[in-house]
Amino acid sequence: MKDMWDERYASEDYAYGIEPNTFFKNTINAYNLKGKILLPAEGEGRNAVYAAKKGLEVTAFDISIEGKNKALKLCQQEHVTINYAVGNFFDLDIINTTYNCAALIFAHFPPTLLSKYHKKISELIVPNGMIILEGFSKNNLKLREKNPNIGGPKNEDFLFTKETIEKDFPDFEIILLEEQQVELAEGLFHKGTASVIRFIGRKNKTT
């Protein structure tokens, strides 16, 4: 998978554009989030850069060095700084701190790692901190067959349901958990009507 993402991000064009994901943008604005934010599978940095422009202290990671290179280029253009780590999540120093928020925007991990990543990310969030998630639902497969341009994993095991999200984040009060069809217009690889899961959760004080 690393080679695939390096190849995609090596292009001069930004694969998913340079504008932040709409759900991510609207959520951090609505809740006026402050402090440290973690962005897993951040790719070329569009959401990280937006968060930094909003005054958040941004830490991002990905398996792709090409993604990091593009993200840092975008940071330079927008006059912001972020911390961007490359590698396996559990091998990175970024797991040795805590965060006020984590945003998983189309962060689809292999099924053998998905729940482990979600559990660890949950542990890194401070009480009253938040999780923001938007990802393709299992129902996206049918839409992807009609229009491959919407993107998303081809393997159902990489995709989300409301039930899997609720199971993976048991220590969070559910503010929003829904499945809906949305119109994506994110660069070259997210174009058209897609089925997504959207989740906003607040970590319980007692965990």
PDB file of C-alpha atoms in Angstrom:
ATOM      1  CA  MET A   1       0.000   0.000   0.000  1.00  0.00           C
ATOM      2  CA  LYS A   2       2.882   2.368   0.695  1.00  0.00           C
ATOM      3  CA  ASP A   3       4.058   2.141  -2.930  1.00  0.00           C
ATOM      4  CA  MET A   4       0.550   2.835  -4.207  1.00  0.00           C
ATOM      5  CA  TRP A   5       0.176   5.967  -2.102  1.00  0.00           C
ATOM      6  CA  ASP A   6       3.690   7.180  -2.918  1.00  0.00           C
ATOM      7  CA  GLU A   7       2.894   6.842  -6.597  1.00  0.00           C
ATOM      8  CA  ARG A   8      -0.406   8.690  -6.250  1.00  0.00           C
ATOM      9  CA  TYR A   9       1.067  11.529  -4.228  1.00  0.00           C
ATOM     10  CA  ALA A  10       4.183  11.907  -6.393  1.00  0.00           C
ATOM     11  CA  SER A  11       2.111  13.676  -9.053  1.00  0.00           C
ATOM     12  CA  GLU A  12       2.332  17.452  -9.313  1.00  0.00           C
ATOM     13  CA  ASP A  13      -1.437  17.663  -8.815  1.00  0.00           C
ATOM     14  CA  TYR A  14      -2.950  17.212  -5.372  1.00  0.00           C
ATOM     15  CA  ALA A  15      -4.865  13.929  -5.536  1.00  0.00           C
ATOM     16  CA  TYR A  16      -7.717  15.168  -3.311  1.00  0.00           C
ATOM     17  CA  GLY A  17      -7.250  18.874  -3.850  1.00  0.00           C
ATOM     18  CA  ILE A  18      -5.950  21.486  -1.442  1.00  0.00           C
ATOM     19  CA  GLU A  19      -9.256  22.484   0.144  1.00  0.00           C
ATOM     20  CA  PRO A  20     -10.204  20.843   3.454  1.00  0.00           C
ATOM     21  CA  ASN A  21     -12.844  18.157   3.630  1.00  0.00           C
ATOM     22  CA  THR A  22     -16.218  19.884   4.048  1.00  0.00           C
ATOM     23  CA  PHE A  23     -17.374  17.851   7.053  1.00  0.00           C
ATOM     24  CA  PHE A  24     -14.033  18.363   8.811  1.00  0.00           C
ATOM     25  CA  LYS A  25     -14.037  22.097   8.099  1.00  0.00           C
ATOM     26  CA  ASN A  26     -17.614  22.593   9.267  1.00  0.00           C
ATOM     27  CA  THR A  27     -17.088  20.564  12.436  1.00  0.00           C
ATOM     28  CA  ILE A  28     -13.938  22.266  13.695  1.00  0.00           C
ATOM     29  CA  ASN A  29     -15.551  25.628  12.986  1.00  0.00           C
ATOM     30  CA  ALA A  30     -18.815  24.711  14.712  1.00  0.00           C
ATOM     31  CA  TYR A  31     -17.062  23.521  17.874  1.00  0.00           C
ATOM     32  CA  ASN A  32     -14.316  26.176  17.780  1.00  0.00           C
ATOM     33  CA  LEU A  33     -11.727  23.521  18.569  1.00  0.00           C
ATOM     34  CA  LYS A  34      -8.495  24.501  20.321  1.00  0.00           C
ATOM     35  CA  GLY A  35      -5.274  22.797  21.316  1.00  0.00           C
ATOM     36  CA  LYS A  36      -3.639  19.752  19.770  1.00  0.00           C
ATOM     37  CA  ILE A  37      -5.182  17.815  16.897  1.00  0.00           C
ATOM     38  CA  LEU A  38      -4.065  14.469  15.480  1.00  0.00           C
ATOM     39  CA  LEU A  39      -4.695  13.700  11.800  1.00  0.00           C
ATOM     40  CA  PRO A  40      -4.095  10.042  10.882  1.00  0.00           C
ATOM     41  CA  ALA A  41      -3.587   9.051   7.230  1.00  0.00           C
ATOM     42  CA  GLU A  42      -3.360  12.731   6.343  1.00  0.00           C
ATOM     43  CA  GLY A  43      -1.913  12.318   2.866  1.00  0.00           C
ATOM     44  CA  GLU A  44      -1.093  15.625   1.177  1.00  0.00           C
ATOM     45  CA  GLY A  45      -2.086  17.805   4.105  1.00  0.00           C
ATOM     46  CA  ARG A  46      -5.228  19.642   3.032  1.00  0.00           C
ATOM     47  CA  ASN A  47      -6.959  19.168   6.396  1.00  0.00           C
ATOM     48  CA  ALA A  48      -3.795  19.652   8.439  1.00  0.00           C
ATOM     49  CA  VAL A  49      -3.074  22.970   6.780  1.00  0.00           C
ATOM     50  CA  TYR A  50      -6.617  24.200   7.365  1.00  0.00           C
ATOM     51  CA  ALA A  51      -6.447  23.208  11.038  1.00  0.00           C
ATOM     52  CA  ALA A  52      -3.124  25.007  11.427  1.00  0.00           C
ATOM     53  CA  LYS A  53      -4.609  28.135   9.846  1.00  0.00           C
ATOM     54  CA  LYS A  54      -7.360  27.948  12.481  1.00  0.00           C
ATOM     55  CA  GLY A  55      -4.740  28.041  15.229  1.00  0.00           C
ATOM     56  CA  LEU A  56      -4.643  24.359  16.156  1.00  0.00           C
ATOM     57  CA  GLU A  57      -1.359  22.610  16.952  1.00  0.00           C
ATOM     58  CA  VAL A  58      -1.298  19.937  14.254  1.00  0.00           C
ATOM     59  CA  THR A  59       0.287  16.507  14.281  1.00  0.00           C
ATOM     60  CA  ALA A  60      -0.253  14.346  11.192  1.00  0.00           C
ATOM     61  CA  PHE A  61       0.988  10.976  10.056  1.00  0.00           C
ATOM     62  CA  ASP A  62       0.901   8.773   6.987  1.00  0.00           C
ATOM     63  CA  ILE A  63       2.826   5.870   5.474  1.00  0.00           C
ATOM     64  CA  SER A  64       3.733   7.933   2.399  1.00  0.00           C
ATOM     65  CA  ILE A  65       6.813  10.160   2.294  1.00  0.00           C
ATOM     66  CA  GLU A  66       5.448  11.671  -0.913  1.00  0.00           C
ATOM     67  CA  GLY A  67       2.325  12.674   0.985  1.00  0.00           C
ATOM     68  CA  LYS A  68       4.460  14.411   3.598  1.00  0.00           C
ATOM     69  CA  ASN A  69       6.454  16.216   0.919  1.00  0.00           C
ATOM     70  CA  LYS A  70       3.274  17.563  -0.663  1.00  0.00           C
ATOM     71  CA  ALA A  71       1.873  18.535   2.749  1.00  0.00           C
ATOM     72  CA  LEU A  72       4.985  20.504   3.674  1.00  0.00           C
ATOM     73  CA  LYS A  73       4.897  22.218   0.291  1.00  0.00           C
ATOM     74  CA  LEU A  74       1.297  23.250   0.973  1.00  0.00           C
ATOM     75  CA  CYS A  75       2.292  24.457   4.448  1.00  0.00           C
ATOM     76  CA  GLN A  76       4.948  26.666   2.908  1.00  0.00           C
ATOM     77  CA  GLN A  77       2.457  28.127   0.463  1.00  0.00           C
ATOM     78  CA  GLU A  78      -0.035  28.845   3.245  1.00  0.00           C
ATOM     79  CA  HIS A  79       2.578  30.043   5.780  1.00  0.00           C
ATOM     80  CA  VAL A  80       1.799  27.509   8.503  1.00  0.00           C
ATOM     81  CA  THR A  81       3.738  24.766  10.265  1.00  0.00           C
ATOM     82  CA  ILE A  82       2.712  21.244  11.240  1.00  0.00           C
ATOM     83  CA  ASN A  83       4.374  18.173  12.720  1.00  0.00           C
ATOM     84  CA  TYR A  84       4.209  15.362  10.142  1.00  0.00           C
ATOM     85  CA  ALA A  85       5.476  11.853  10.903  1.00  0.00           C
ATOM     86  CA  VAL A  86       5.886   9.029   8.377  1.00  0.00           C
ATOM     87  CA  GLY A  87       5.695   5.344   9.231  1.00  0.00           C
ATOM     88  CA  ASN A  88       3.709   2.784  11.170  1.00  0.00           C
ATOM     89  CA  PHE A  89       1.567   4.520  13.779  1.00  0.00           C
ATOM     90  CA  PHE A  90       2.721   2.334  16.658  1.00  0.00           C
ATOM     91  CA  ASP A  91       6.380   3.000  15.839  1.00  0.00           C
ATOM     92  CA  LEU A  92       6.076   6.784  15.935  1.00  0.00           C
ATOM     93  CA  ASP A  93       6.855   9.106  18.847  1.00  0.00           C
ATOM     94  CA  ILE A  94       3.540  10.876  18.317  1.00  0.00           C
ATOM     95  CA  ILE A  95       1.804   8.134  20.319  1.00  0.00           C
ATOM     96  CA  ASN A  96       3.607   9.353  23.434  1.00  0.00           C
ATOM     97  CA  THR A  97       1.503  12.491  23.850  1.00  0.00           C
ATOM     98  CA  THR A  98      -2.163  13.389  24.224  1.00  0.00           C
ATOM     99  CA  TYR A  99      -4.485  15.384  21.978  1.00  0.00           C
ATOM    100  CA  ASN A 100      -7.616  17.467  22.289  1.00  0.00           C
ATOM    101  CA  CYS A 101      -8.995  16.070  19.061  1.00  0.00           C
ATOM    102  CA  ALA A 102      -8.370  13.489  16.352  1.00  0.00           C
ATOM    103  CA  ALA A 103      -9.839  13.728  12.869  1.00  0.00           C
ATOM    104  CA  LEU A 104      -9.993  10.599  10.727  1.00  0.00           C
ATOM    105  CA  ILE A 105     -10.980  11.787   7.265  1.00  0.00           C
ATOM    106  CA  PHE A 106     -11.180   8.874   4.827  1.00  0.00           C
ATOM    107  CA  ALA A 107      -8.630   7.103   7.030  1.00  0.00           C
ATOM    108  CA  HIS A 108      -9.211   3.532   5.883  1.00  0.00           C
ATOM    109  CA  PHE A 109      -6.746   1.092   7.429  1.00  0.00           C
ATOM    110  CA  PRO A 110      -6.335  -2.645   6.753  1.00  0.00           C
ATOM    111  CA  PRO A 111      -8.911  -4.655   8.709  1.00  0.00           C
ATOM    112  CA  THR A 112      -6.185  -6.264  10.824  1.00  0.00           C
ATOM    113  CA  LEU A 113      -5.163  -2.804  12.059  1.00  0.00           C
ATOM    114  CA  LEU A 114      -8.360  -0.756  11.961  1.00  0.00           C
ATOM    115  CA  SER A 115      -9.783  -1.414  15.432  1.00  0.00           C
ATOM    116  CA  LYS A 116      -6.284  -1.360  16.975  1.00  0.00           C
ATOM    117  CA  TYR A 117      -5.661   2.082  15.468  1.00  0.00           C
ATOM    118  CA  HIS A 118      -9.043   3.350  16.613  1.00  0.00           C
ATOM    119  CA  LYS A 119      -8.446   2.049  20.142  1.00  0.00           C
ATOM    120  CA  LYS A 120      -5.007   3.643  20.394  1.00  0.00           C
ATOM    121  CA  ILE A 121      -6.206   6.950  18.971  1.00  0.00           C
ATOM    122  CA  SER A 122      -9.047   6.923  21.508  1.00  0.00           C
ATOM    123  CA  GLU A 123      -6.533   6.469  24.324  1.00  0.00           C
ATOM    124  CA  LEU A 124      -4.585   9.529  23.169  1.00  0.00           C
ATOM    125  CA  ILE A 125      -7.613  11.852  23.425  1.00  0.00           C
ATOM    126  CA  VAL A 126      -7.989  13.788  26.672  1.00  0.00           C
ATOM    127  CA  PRO A 127     -11.299  13.693  28.593  1.00  0.00           C
ATOM    128  CA  ASN A 128     -13.847  15.950  26.884  1.00  0.00           C
ATOM    129  CA  GLY A 129     -11.718  15.752  23.742  1.00  0.00           C
ATOM    130  CA  MET A 130     -13.260  14.892  20.408  1.00  0.00           C
ATOM    131  CA  ILE A 131     -13.126  12.421  17.540  1.00  0.00           C
ATOM    132  CA  ILE A 132     -14.214  13.589  14.081  1.00  0.00           C
ATOM    133  CA  LEU A 133     -14.590  10.898  11.443  1.00  0.00           C
ATOM    134  CA  GLU A 134     -15.805  10.728   7.876  1.00  0.00           C
ATOM    135  CA  GLY A 135     -15.217   7.607   5.837  1.00  0.00           C
ATOM    136  CA  PHE A 136     -16.787   5.472   3.168  1.00  0.00           C
ATOM    137  CA  SER A 137     -19.551   3.136   4.292  1.00  0.00           C
ATOM    138  CA  LYS A 138     -19.964  -0.446   3.158  1.00  0.00           C
ATOM    139  CA  ASN A 139     -22.831   0.763   0.967  1.00  0.00           C
ATOM    140  CA  ASN A 140     -20.330   2.788  -1.033  1.00  0.00           C
ATOM    141  CA  LEU A 141     -19.296  -0.344  -2.922  1.00  0.00           C
ATOM    142  CA  LYS A 142     -22.514  -0.328  -4.960  1.00  0.00           C
ATOM    143  CA  LEU A 143     -22.058   3.338  -5.827  1.00  0.00           C
ATOM    144  CA  ARG A 144     -18.399   2.794  -6.672  1.00  0.00           C
ATOM    145  CA  GLU A 145     -19.326   0.093  -9.177  1.00  0.00           C
ATOM    146  CA  LYS A 146     -21.464   2.643 -11.030  1.00  0.00           C
ATOM    147  CA  ASN A 147     -18.934   5.464 -10.693  1.00  0.00           C
ATOM    148  CA  PRO A 148     -15.334   4.486  -9.843  1.00  0.00           C
ATOM    149  CA  ASN A 149     -14.428   8.193  -9.666  1.00  0.00           C
ATOM    150  CA  ILE A 150     -15.936   8.515  -6.197  1.00  0.00           C
ATOM    151  CA  GLY A 151     -13.038   6.484  -4.842  1.00  0.00           C
ATOM    152  CA  GLY A 152     -12.849   4.472  -1.665  1.00  0.00           C
ATOM    153  CA  PRO A 153     -11.588   0.977  -0.912  1.00  0.00           C
ATOM    154  CA  LYS A 154     -12.755  -1.909  -3.072  1.00  0.00           C
ATOM    155  CA  ASN A 155     -12.519  -4.296  -0.115  1.00  0.00           C
ATOM    156  CA  GLU A 156     -15.627  -4.273   2.073  1.00  0.00           C
ATOM    157  CA  ASP A 157     -13.540  -5.050   5.165  1.00  0.00           C
ATOM    158  CA  PHE A 158     -11.905  -1.605   4.909  1.00  0.00           C
ATOM    159  CA  LEU A 159     -15.271   0.172   5.017  1.00  0.00           C
ATOM    160  CA  PHE A 160     -17.431   1.425   7.885  1.00  0.00           C
ATOM    161  CA  THR A 161     -20.891   0.970   9.321  1.00  0.00           C
ATOM    162  CA  LYS A 162     -22.456   2.903  12.167  1.00  0.00           C
ATOM    163  CA  GLU A 163     -22.227  -0.258  14.258  1.00  0.00           C
ATOM    164  CA  THR A 164     -18.482  -0.703  13.720  1.00  0.00           C
ATOM    165  CA  ILE A 165     -17.811   2.922  14.627  1.00  0.00           C
ATOM    166  CA  GLU A 166     -19.912   2.666  17.780  1.00  0.00           C
ATOM    167  CA  LYS A 167     -18.056  -0.518  18.724  1.00  0.00           C
ATOM    168  CA  ASP A 168     -14.611   0.993  18.098  1.00  0.00           C
ATOM    169  CA  PHE A 169     -15.228   4.161  20.157  1.00  0.00           C
ATOM    170  CA  PRO A 170     -17.088   2.966  23.272  1.00  0.00           C
ATOM    171  CA  ASP A 171     -15.594   5.663  25.521  1.00  0.00           C
ATOM    172  CA  PHE A 172     -17.132   8.498  23.521  1.00  0.00           C
ATOM    173  CA  GLU A 173     -20.488  10.204  23.870  1.00  0.00           C
ATOM    174  CA  ILE A 174     -22.084  10.162  20.430  1.00  0.00           C
ATOM    175  CA  ILE A 175     -22.840  13.690  19.259  1.00  0.00           C
ATOM    176  CA  LEU A 176     -23.401  12.607  15.655  1.00  0.00           C
ATOM    177  CA  LEU A 177     -23.378   9.180  14.026  1.00  0.00           C
ATOM    178  CA  GLU A 178     -25.037   8.887  10.660  1.00  0.00           C
ATOM    179  CA  GLU A 179     -24.796   7.347   7.222  1.00  0.00           C
ATOM    180  CA  GLN A 180     -25.684   9.478   4.254  1.00  0.00           C
ATOM    181  CA  GLN A 181     -25.032  10.046   0.591  1.00  0.00           C
ATOM    182  CA  VAL A 182     -22.931  13.112  -0.164  1.00  0.00           C
ATOM    183  CA  GLU A 183     -21.594  14.790  -3.276  1.00  0.00           C
ATOM    184  CA  LEU A 184     -17.813  14.674  -3.246  1.00  0.00           C
ATOM    185  CA  ALA A 185     -15.725  17.135  -5.227  1.00  0.00           C
ATOM    186  CA  GLU A 186     -12.277  16.540  -3.776  1.00  0.00           C
ATOM    187  CA  GLY A 187      -9.531  16.621  -6.373  1.00  0.00           C
ATOM    188  CA  LEU A 188      -9.095  13.854  -8.927  1.00  0.00           C
ATOM    189  CA  PHE A 189     -10.116  10.826  -6.873  1.00  0.00           C
ATOM    190  CA  HIS A 190     -13.254  11.806  -4.913  1.00  0.00           C
ATOM    191  CA  LYS A 191     -15.794  12.897  -7.523  1.00  0.00           C
ATOM    192  CA  GLY A 192     -19.495  12.084  -7.397  1.00  0.00           C
ATOM    193  CA  THR A 193     -22.171  10.679  -5.100  1.00  0.00           C
ATOM    194  CA  ALA A 194     -20.707   8.579  -2.296  1.00  0.00           C
ATOM    195  CA  SER A 195     -22.055   6.848   0.803  1.00  0.00           C
ATOM    196  CA  VAL A 196     -20.249   7.890   3.979  1.00  0.00           C
ATOM    197  CA  ILE A 197     -20.338   7.437   7.723  1.00  0.00           C
ATOM    198  CA  ARG A 198     -20.005  10.629   9.744  1.00  0.00           C
ATOM    199  CA  PHE A 199     -19.150  10.572  13.435  1.00  0.00           C
ATOM    200  CA  ILE A 200     -18.536  13.212  16.075  1.00  0.00           C
ATOM    201  CA  GLY A 201     -17.802  11.920  19.554  1.00  0.00           C
ATOM    202  CA  ARG A 202     -16.790  13.496  22.854  1.00  0.00           C
ATOM    203  CA  LYS A 203     -14.646  11.477  25.236  1.00  0.00           C
ATOM    204  CA  ASN A 204     -16.247  10.692  28.564  1.00  0.00           C
ATOM    205  CA  LYS A 205     -14.703  12.399  31.573  1.00  0.00           C
ATOM    206  CA  THR A 206     -14.391   9.147  33.493  1.00  0.00           C
ATOM    207  CA  THR A 207     -12.264   7.294  30.900  1.00  0.00           C
TER     208      THR A 207
END
